[in-house]
mmCIF file of C-alpha atoms and ligand atoms in Angstrom:
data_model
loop_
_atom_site.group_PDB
_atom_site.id
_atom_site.type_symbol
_atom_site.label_atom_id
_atom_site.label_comp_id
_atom_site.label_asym_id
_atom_site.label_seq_id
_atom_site.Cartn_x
_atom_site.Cartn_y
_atom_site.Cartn_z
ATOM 1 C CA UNK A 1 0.000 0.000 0.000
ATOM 2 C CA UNK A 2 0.793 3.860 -0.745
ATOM 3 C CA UNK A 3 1.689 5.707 2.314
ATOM 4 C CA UNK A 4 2.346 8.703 0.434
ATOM 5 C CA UNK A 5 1.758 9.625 -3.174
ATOM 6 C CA UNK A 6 2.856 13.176 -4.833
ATOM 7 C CA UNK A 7 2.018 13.472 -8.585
ATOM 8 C CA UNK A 8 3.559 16.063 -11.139
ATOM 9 C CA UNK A 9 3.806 18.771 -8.237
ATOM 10 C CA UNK A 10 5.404 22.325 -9.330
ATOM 11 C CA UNK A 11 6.006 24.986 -7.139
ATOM 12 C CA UNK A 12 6.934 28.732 -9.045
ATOM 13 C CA UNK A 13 8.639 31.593 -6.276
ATOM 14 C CA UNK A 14 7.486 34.318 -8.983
ATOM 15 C CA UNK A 15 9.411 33.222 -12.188
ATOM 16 C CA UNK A 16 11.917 30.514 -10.628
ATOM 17 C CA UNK A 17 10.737 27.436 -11.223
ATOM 18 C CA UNK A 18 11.800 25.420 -7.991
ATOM 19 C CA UNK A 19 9.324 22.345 -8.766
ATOM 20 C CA UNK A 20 8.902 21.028 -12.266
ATOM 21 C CA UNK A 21 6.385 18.152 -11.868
ATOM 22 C CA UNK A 22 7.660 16.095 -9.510
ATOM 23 C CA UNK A 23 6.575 12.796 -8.546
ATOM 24 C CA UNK A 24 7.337 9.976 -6.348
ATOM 25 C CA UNK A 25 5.846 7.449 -3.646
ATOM 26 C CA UNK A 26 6.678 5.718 -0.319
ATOM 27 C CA UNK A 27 5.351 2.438 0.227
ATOM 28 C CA UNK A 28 4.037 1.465 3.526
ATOM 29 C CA UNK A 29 7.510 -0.378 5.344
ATOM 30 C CA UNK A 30 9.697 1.144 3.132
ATOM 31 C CA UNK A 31 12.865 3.623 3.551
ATOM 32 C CA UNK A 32 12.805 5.882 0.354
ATOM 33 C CA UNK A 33 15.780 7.734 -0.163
ATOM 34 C CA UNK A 34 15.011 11.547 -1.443
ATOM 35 C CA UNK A 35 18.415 12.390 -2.919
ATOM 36 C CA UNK A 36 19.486 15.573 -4.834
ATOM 37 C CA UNK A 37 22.339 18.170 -4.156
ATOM 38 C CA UNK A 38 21.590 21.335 -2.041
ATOM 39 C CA UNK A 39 19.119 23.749 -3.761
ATOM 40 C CA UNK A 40 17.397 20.633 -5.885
ATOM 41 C CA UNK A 41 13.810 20.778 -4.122
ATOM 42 C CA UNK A 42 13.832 18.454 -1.695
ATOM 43 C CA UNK A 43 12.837 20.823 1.190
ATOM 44 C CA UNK A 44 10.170 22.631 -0.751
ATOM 45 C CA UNK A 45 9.087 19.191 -2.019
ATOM 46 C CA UNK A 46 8.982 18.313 2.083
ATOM 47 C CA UNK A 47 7.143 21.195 2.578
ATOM 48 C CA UNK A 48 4.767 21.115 0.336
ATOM 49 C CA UNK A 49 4.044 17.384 1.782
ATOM 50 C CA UNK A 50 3.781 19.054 5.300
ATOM 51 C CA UNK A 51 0.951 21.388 4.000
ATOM 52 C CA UNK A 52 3.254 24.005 5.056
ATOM 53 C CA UNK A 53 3.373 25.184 1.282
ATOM 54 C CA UNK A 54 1.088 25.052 -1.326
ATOM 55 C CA UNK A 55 2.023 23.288 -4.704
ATOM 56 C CA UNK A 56 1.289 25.649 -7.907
ATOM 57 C CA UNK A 57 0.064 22.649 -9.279
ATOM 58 C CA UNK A 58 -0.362 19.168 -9.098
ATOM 59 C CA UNK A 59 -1.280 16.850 -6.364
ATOM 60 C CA UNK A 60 -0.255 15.030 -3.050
ATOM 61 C CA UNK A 61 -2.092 12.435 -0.621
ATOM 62 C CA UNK A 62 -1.063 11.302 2.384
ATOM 63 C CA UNK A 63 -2.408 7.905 4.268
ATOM 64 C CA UNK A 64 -5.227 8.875 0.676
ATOM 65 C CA UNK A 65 -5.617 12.005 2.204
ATOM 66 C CA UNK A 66 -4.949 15.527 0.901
ATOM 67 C CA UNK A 67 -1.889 17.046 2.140
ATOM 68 C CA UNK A 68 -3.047 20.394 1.997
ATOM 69 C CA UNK A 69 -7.059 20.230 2.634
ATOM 70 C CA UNK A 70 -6.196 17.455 5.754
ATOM 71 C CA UNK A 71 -2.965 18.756 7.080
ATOM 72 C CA UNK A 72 -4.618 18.357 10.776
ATOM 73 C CA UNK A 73 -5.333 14.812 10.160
ATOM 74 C CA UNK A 74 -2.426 13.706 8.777
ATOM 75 C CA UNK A 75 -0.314 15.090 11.065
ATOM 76 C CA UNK A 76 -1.242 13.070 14.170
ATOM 77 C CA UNK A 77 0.084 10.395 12.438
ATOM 78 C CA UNK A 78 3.320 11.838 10.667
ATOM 79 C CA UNK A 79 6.850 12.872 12.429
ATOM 80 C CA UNK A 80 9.053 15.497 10.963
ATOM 81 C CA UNK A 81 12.394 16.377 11.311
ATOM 82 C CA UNK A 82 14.091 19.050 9.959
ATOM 83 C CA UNK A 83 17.565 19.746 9.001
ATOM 84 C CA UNK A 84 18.133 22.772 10.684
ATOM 85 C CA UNK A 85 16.324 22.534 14.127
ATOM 86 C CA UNK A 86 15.326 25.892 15.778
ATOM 87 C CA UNK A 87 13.882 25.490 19.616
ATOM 88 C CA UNK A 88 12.980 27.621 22.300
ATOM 89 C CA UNK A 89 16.170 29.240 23.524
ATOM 90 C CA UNK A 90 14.664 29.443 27.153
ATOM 91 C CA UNK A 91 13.666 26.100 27.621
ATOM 92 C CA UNK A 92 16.033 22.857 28.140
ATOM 93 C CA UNK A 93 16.349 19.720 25.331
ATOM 94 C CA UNK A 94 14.651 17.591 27.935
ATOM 95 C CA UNK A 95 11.541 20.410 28.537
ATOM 96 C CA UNK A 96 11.108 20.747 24.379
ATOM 97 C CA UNK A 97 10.944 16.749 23.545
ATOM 98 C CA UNK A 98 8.428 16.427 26.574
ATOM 99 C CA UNK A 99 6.162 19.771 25.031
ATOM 100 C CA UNK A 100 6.193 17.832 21.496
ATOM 101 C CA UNK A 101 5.559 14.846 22.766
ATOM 102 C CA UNK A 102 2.624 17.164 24.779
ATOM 103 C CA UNK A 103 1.429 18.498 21.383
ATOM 104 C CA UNK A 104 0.936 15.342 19.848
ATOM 105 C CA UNK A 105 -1.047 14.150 22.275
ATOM 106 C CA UNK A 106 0.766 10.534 22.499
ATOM 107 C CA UNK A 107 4.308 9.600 23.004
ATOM 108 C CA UNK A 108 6.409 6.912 24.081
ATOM 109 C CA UNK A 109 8.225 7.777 27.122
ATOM 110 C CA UNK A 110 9.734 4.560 27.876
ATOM 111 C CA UNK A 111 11.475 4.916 23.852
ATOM 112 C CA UNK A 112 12.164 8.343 24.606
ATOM 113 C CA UNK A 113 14.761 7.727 27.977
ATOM 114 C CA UNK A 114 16.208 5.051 25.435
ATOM 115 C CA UNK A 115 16.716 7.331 22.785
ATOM 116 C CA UNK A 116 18.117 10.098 25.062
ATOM 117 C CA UNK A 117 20.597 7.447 26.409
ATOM 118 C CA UNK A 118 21.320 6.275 22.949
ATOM 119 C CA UNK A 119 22.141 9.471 21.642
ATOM 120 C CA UNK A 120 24.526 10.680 24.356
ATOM 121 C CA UNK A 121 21.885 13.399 24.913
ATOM 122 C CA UNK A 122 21.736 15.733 27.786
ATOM 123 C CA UNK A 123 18.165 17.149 28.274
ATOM 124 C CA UNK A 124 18.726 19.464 31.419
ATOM 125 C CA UNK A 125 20.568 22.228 29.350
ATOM 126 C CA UNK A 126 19.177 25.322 27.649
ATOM 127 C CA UNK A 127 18.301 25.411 23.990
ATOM 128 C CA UNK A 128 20.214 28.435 23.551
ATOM 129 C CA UNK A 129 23.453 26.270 24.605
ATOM 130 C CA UNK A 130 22.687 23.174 22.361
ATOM 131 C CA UNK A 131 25.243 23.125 19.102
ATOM 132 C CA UNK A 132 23.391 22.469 16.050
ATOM 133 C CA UNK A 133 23.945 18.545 16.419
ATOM 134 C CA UNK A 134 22.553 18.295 19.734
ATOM 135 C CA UNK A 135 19.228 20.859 18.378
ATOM 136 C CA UNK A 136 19.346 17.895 15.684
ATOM 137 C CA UNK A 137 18.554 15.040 18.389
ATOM 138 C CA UNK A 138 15.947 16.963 20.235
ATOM 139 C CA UNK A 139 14.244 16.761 16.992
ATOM 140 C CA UNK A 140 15.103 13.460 16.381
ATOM 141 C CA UNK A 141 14.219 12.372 20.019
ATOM 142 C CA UNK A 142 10.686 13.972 19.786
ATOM 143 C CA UNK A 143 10.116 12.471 16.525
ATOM 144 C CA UNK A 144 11.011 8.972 17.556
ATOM 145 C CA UNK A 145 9.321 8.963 20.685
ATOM 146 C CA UNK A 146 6.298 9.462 18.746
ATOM 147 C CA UNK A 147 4.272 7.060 17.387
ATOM 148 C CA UNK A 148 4.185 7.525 13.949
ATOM 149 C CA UNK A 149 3.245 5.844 10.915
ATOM 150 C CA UNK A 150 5.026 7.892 8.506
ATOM 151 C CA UNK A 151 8.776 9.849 9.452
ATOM 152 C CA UNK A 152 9.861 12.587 6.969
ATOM 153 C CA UNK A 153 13.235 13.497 7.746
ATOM 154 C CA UNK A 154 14.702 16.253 6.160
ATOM 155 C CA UNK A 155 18.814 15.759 6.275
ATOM 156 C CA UNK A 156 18.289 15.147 9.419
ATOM 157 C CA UNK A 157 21.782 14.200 10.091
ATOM 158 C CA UNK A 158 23.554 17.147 8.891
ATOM 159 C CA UNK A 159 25.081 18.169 12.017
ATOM 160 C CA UNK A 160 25.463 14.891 13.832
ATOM 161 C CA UNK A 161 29.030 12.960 14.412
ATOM 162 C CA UNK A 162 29.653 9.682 12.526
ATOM 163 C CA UNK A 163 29.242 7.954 15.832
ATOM 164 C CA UNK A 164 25.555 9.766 16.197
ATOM 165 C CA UNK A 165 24.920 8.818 12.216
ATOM 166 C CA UNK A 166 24.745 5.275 13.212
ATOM 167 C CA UNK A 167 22.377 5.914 15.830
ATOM 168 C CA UNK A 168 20.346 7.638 13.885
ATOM 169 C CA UNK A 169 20.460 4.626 10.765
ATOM 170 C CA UNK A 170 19.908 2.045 13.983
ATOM 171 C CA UNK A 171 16.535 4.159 15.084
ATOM 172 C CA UNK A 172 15.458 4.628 11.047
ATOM 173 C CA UNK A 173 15.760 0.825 10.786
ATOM 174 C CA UNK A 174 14.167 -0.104 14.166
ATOM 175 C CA UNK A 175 11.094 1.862 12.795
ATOM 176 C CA UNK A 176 11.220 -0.062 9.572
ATOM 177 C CA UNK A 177 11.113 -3.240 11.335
ATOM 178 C CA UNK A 178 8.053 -2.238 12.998
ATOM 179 C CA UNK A 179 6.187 -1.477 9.478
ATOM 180 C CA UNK A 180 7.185 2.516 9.593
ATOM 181 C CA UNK A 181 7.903 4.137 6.483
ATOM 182 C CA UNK A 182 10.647 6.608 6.429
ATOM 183 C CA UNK A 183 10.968 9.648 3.448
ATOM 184 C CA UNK A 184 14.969 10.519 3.955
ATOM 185 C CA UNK A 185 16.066 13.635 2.463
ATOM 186 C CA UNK A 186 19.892 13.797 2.008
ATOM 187 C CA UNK A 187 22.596 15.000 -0.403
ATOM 188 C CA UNK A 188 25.215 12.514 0.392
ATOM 189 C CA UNK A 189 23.663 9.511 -1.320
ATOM 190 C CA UNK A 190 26.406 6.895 0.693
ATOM 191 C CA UNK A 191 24.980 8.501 3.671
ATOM 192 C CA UNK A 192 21.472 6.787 3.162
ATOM 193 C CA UNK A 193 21.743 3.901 0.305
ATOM 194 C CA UNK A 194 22.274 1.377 2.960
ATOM 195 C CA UNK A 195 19.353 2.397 4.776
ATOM 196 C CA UNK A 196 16.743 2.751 1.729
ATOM 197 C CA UNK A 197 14.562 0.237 -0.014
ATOM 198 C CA UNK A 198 14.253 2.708 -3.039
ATOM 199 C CA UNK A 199 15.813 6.175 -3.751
ATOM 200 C CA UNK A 200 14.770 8.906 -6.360
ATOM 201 C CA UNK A 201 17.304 11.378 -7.535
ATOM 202 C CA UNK A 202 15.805 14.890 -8.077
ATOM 203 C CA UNK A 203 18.272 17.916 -9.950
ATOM 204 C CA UNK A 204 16.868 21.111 -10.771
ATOM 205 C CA UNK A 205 13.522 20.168 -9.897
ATOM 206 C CA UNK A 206 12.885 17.599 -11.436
ATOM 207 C CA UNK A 207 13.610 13.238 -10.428
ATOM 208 C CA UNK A 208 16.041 12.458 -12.676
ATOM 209 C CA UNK A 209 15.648 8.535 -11.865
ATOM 210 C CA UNK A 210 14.273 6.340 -9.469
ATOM 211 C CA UNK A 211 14.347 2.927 -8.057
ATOM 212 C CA UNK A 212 16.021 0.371 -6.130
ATOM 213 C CA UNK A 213 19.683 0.708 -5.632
ATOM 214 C CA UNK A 214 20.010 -1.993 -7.419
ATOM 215 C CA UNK A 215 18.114 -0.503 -10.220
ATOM 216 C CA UNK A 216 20.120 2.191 -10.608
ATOM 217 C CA UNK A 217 23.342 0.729 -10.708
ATOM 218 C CA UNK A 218 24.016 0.934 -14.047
ATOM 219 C CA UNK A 219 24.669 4.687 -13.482
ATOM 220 C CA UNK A 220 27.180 3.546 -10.942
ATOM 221 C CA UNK A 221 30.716 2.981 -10.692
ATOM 222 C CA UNK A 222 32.994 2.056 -7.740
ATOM 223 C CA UNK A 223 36.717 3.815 -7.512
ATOM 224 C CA UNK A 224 39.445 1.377 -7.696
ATOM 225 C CA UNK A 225 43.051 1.910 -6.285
ATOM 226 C CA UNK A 226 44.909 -1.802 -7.402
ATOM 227 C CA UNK A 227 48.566 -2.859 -7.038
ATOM 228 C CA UNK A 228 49.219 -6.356 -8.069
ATOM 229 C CA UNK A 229 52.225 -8.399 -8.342
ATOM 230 C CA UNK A 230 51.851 -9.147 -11.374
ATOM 231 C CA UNK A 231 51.013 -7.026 -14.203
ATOM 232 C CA UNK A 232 47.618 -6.406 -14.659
ATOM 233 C CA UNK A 233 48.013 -6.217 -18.704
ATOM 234 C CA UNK A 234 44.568 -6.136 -20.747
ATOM 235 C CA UNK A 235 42.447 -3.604 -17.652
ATOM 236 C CA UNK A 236 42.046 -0.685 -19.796
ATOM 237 C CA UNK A 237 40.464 -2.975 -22.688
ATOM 238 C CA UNK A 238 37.911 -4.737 -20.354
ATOM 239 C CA UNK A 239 34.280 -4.260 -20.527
ATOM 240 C CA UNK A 240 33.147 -1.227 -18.048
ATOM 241 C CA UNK A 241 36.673 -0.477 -16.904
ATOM 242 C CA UNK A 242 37.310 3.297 -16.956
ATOM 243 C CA UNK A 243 40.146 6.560 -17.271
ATOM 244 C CA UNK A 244 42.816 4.035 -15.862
ATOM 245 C CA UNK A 245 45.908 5.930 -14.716
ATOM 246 C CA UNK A 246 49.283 4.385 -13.858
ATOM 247 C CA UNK A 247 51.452 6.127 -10.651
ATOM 248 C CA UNK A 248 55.044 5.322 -10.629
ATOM 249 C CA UNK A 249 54.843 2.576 -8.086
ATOM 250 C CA UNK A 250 52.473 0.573 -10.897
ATOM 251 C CA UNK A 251 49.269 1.270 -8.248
ATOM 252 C CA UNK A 252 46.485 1.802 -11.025
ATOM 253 C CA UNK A 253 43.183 3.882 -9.999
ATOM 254 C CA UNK A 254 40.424 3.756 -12.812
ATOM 255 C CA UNK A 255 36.331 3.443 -12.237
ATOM 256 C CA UNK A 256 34.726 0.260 -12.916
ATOM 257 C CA UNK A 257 30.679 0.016 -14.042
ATOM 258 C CA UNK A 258 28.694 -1.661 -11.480
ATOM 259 C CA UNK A 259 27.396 -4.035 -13.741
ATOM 260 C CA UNK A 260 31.359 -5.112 -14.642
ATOM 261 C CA UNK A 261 32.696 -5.226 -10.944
ATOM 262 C CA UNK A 262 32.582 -9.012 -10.484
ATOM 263 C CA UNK A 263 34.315 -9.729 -13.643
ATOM 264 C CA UNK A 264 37.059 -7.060 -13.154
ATOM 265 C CA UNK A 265 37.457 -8.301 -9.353
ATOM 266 C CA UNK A 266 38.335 -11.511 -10.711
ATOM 267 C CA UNK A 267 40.797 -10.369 -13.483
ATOM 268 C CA UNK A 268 42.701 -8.566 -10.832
ATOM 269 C CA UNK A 269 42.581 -11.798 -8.274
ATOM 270 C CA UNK A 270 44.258 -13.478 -10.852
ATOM 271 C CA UNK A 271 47.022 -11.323 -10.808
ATOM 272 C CA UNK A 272 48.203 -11.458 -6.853
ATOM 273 C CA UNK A 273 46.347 -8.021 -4.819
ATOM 274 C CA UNK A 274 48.925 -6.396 -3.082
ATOM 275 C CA UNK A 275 46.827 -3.675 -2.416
ATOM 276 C CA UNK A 276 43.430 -2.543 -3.353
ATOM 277 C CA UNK A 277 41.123 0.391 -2.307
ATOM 278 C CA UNK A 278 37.751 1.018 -3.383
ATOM 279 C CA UNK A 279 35.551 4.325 -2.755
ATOM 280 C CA UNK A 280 31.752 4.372 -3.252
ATOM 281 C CA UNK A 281 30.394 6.422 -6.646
ATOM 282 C CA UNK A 282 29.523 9.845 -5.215
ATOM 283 C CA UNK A 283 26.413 11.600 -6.153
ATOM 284 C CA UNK A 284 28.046 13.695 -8.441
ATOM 285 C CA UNK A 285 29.416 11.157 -10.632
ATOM 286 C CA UNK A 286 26.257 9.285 -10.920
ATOM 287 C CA UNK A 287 24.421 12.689 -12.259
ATOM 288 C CA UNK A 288 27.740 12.296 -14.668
ATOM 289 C CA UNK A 289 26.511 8.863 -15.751
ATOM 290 C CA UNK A 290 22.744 9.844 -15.783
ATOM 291 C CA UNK A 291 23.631 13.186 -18.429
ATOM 292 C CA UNK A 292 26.375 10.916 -20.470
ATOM 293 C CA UNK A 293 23.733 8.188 -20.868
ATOM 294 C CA UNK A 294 21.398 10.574 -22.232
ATOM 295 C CA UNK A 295 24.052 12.455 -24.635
ATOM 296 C CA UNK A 296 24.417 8.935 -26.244
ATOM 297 C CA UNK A 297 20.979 8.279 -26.794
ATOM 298 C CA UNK A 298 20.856 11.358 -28.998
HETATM 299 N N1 ADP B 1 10.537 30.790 -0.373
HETATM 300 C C1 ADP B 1 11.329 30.762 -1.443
HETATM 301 N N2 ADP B 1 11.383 31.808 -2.306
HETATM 302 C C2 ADP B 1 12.182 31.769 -3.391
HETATM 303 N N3 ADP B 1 12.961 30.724 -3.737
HETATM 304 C C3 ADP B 1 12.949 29.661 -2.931
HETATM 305 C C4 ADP B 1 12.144 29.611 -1.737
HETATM 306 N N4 ADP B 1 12.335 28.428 -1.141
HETATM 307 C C5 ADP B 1 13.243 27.743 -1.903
HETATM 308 N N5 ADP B 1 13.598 28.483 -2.979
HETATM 309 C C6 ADP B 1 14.536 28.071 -4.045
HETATM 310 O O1 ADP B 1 14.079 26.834 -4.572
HETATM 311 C C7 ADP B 1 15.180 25.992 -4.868
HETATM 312 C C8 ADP B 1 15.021 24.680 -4.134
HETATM 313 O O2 ADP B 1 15.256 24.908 -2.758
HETATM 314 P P1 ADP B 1 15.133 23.739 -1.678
HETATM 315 O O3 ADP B 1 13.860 23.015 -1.897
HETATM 316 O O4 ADP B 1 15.364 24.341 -0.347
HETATM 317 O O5 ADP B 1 16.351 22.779 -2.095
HETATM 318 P P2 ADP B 1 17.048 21.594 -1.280
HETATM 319 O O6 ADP B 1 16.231 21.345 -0.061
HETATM 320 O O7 ADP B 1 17.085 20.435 -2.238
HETATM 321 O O8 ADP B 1 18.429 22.071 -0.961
HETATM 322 C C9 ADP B 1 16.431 26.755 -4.496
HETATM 323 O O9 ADP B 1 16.939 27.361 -5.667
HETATM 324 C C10 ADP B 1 15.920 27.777 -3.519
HETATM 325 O O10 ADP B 1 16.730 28.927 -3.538
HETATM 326 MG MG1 MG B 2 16.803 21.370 1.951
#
């Protein structure tokens, strides 16, 4: 079932177009993976979900409800986190999670001591102290304490510590598990691809491509750093192998397709590893991929 269905939404600020028919879904149990460098549309997208902003045109529905007409509704069953948190300066991180919880009318109290624990957190300070991480897990506190159906989470993790990350991709998949679905905003696409089911990749407005991980891996290719003992004659010339460059010491770097990586992981086996390093695509060159795929097809 759809949790949450947007179709062909645009959103004009006077002549900039920041929205250019956008649409995606989340299915119910499922991390999807909103991904998109900064200034793509993912917040005003978010927004617009919210019913904090009204579309210019299309249409979004929420548990089959309309985000904008039942934005009351759907809220007692939706949690929201936002990248950059802003809180009561006066009150402390403990006072703030217990008002939201307050608002909501239900929370888990029991979860939320866990969470607080998990996440290092100290509650009895003021807001006005709190570095933007720790603003980040009041928000993230309050929004797992809830009892949600549906979390939007808006790079949520943009000012937490790798150590904190995990916490947070432990609390996103503990919610999965339980039949939550999870809309994940980010523009670091390693950051969330272990955590999501599906992903859709949004530039300029617009999704680009969508799909499982696996799906999209044609558009991906992993780094390679290899020193072998032997040789490794014939790389350059294999299928999906790419820009191979020699250093002195004979370690090669080049960028293998996805598709290719077993076949080219084998090749270099067969040759005696010495040494071999590989880094994730980034987001950047998988909009490379997406834009040279579509200058061939012309
Ligand atoms: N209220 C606004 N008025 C004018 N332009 C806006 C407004 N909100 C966002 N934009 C513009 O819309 C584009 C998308 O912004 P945003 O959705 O915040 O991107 P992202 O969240 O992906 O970084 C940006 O170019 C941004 O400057
Ligand atoms: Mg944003």
């Amino acid at each position: 079932m759809k949790v949450l269905v947007a179709e062909s939404l645009t959103k004009q600020f006077g002549n900039f177009t920041a929205l250019n028919g956008v649409s995606l879904h989340v299915e119910e149990g499922e991390v999807y993976g909103f991904i998109g460098p900064n200034g793509a549309g993912k917040s005003t997208t978010i927004r617009i979900l919210l019913g904090a902003l009204k579309a210019s045109s299309g249409k979004a529905a929420i548990f089959q409800k309309d985000v904008w007409i039942d934005a009351v509704e759907i809220h007692k069953r939706l949690a929201y986190v936002p990248g950059d948190v802003n809180l009561w300066p006066n009150l402390t991180g403990g006072e703030v999670i217990d008002l939201f919880g307050r608002m909501r009318g239900s929370y888990n109290k029991k979860r939320k001591n866990e969470l607080i624990e998990q996440f290092s957190f100290d509650p009895s300070k003021k807001c006005r102290t709190y570095s933007k991480g720790n603003r980040q897990k009041v928000a993230l506190i309050a929004a797992f304490s809830a009892e949600a159906d549906l979390y939007i989470l808006d790079e949520p993790t943009s000012g937490l510590d790798p150590l904190m990350e995990r916490v947070f991709q432990d609390c996103v998949m503990a919610e999965k598990e339980r039949g939550k679905s999870i809309l994940l905003s980010s523009h670091i696409l390693s950051e969330v691809e272990r955590l999501c089911d599906r992903v859709g990749i949004i530039r300029e407005g617009e999704i680009i491509e969508s799909g499982t991980l696996e799906e999209l891996r044609h558009l991906t290719r992993t780094n390679l750093s290899v020193q072998t003992k032997e040789p490794l004659v014939g790389l350059s010339a294999m299928n999906g192998v790419h820009d191979v460059l020699q250093e002195e010491d004979g370690t090669l770097h080049f960028q293998v397709d996805g598709e290719e990586l077993g076949t080219v992981m084998k090749h270099i086996s067969a040759h005696g590893v010495v040494k071999l390093e590989s880094a994730p695509p980034t987001l950047e060159d998988l909009f490379m991929r997406h834009y040279e795929g579509r200058g061939a097809q012309r």
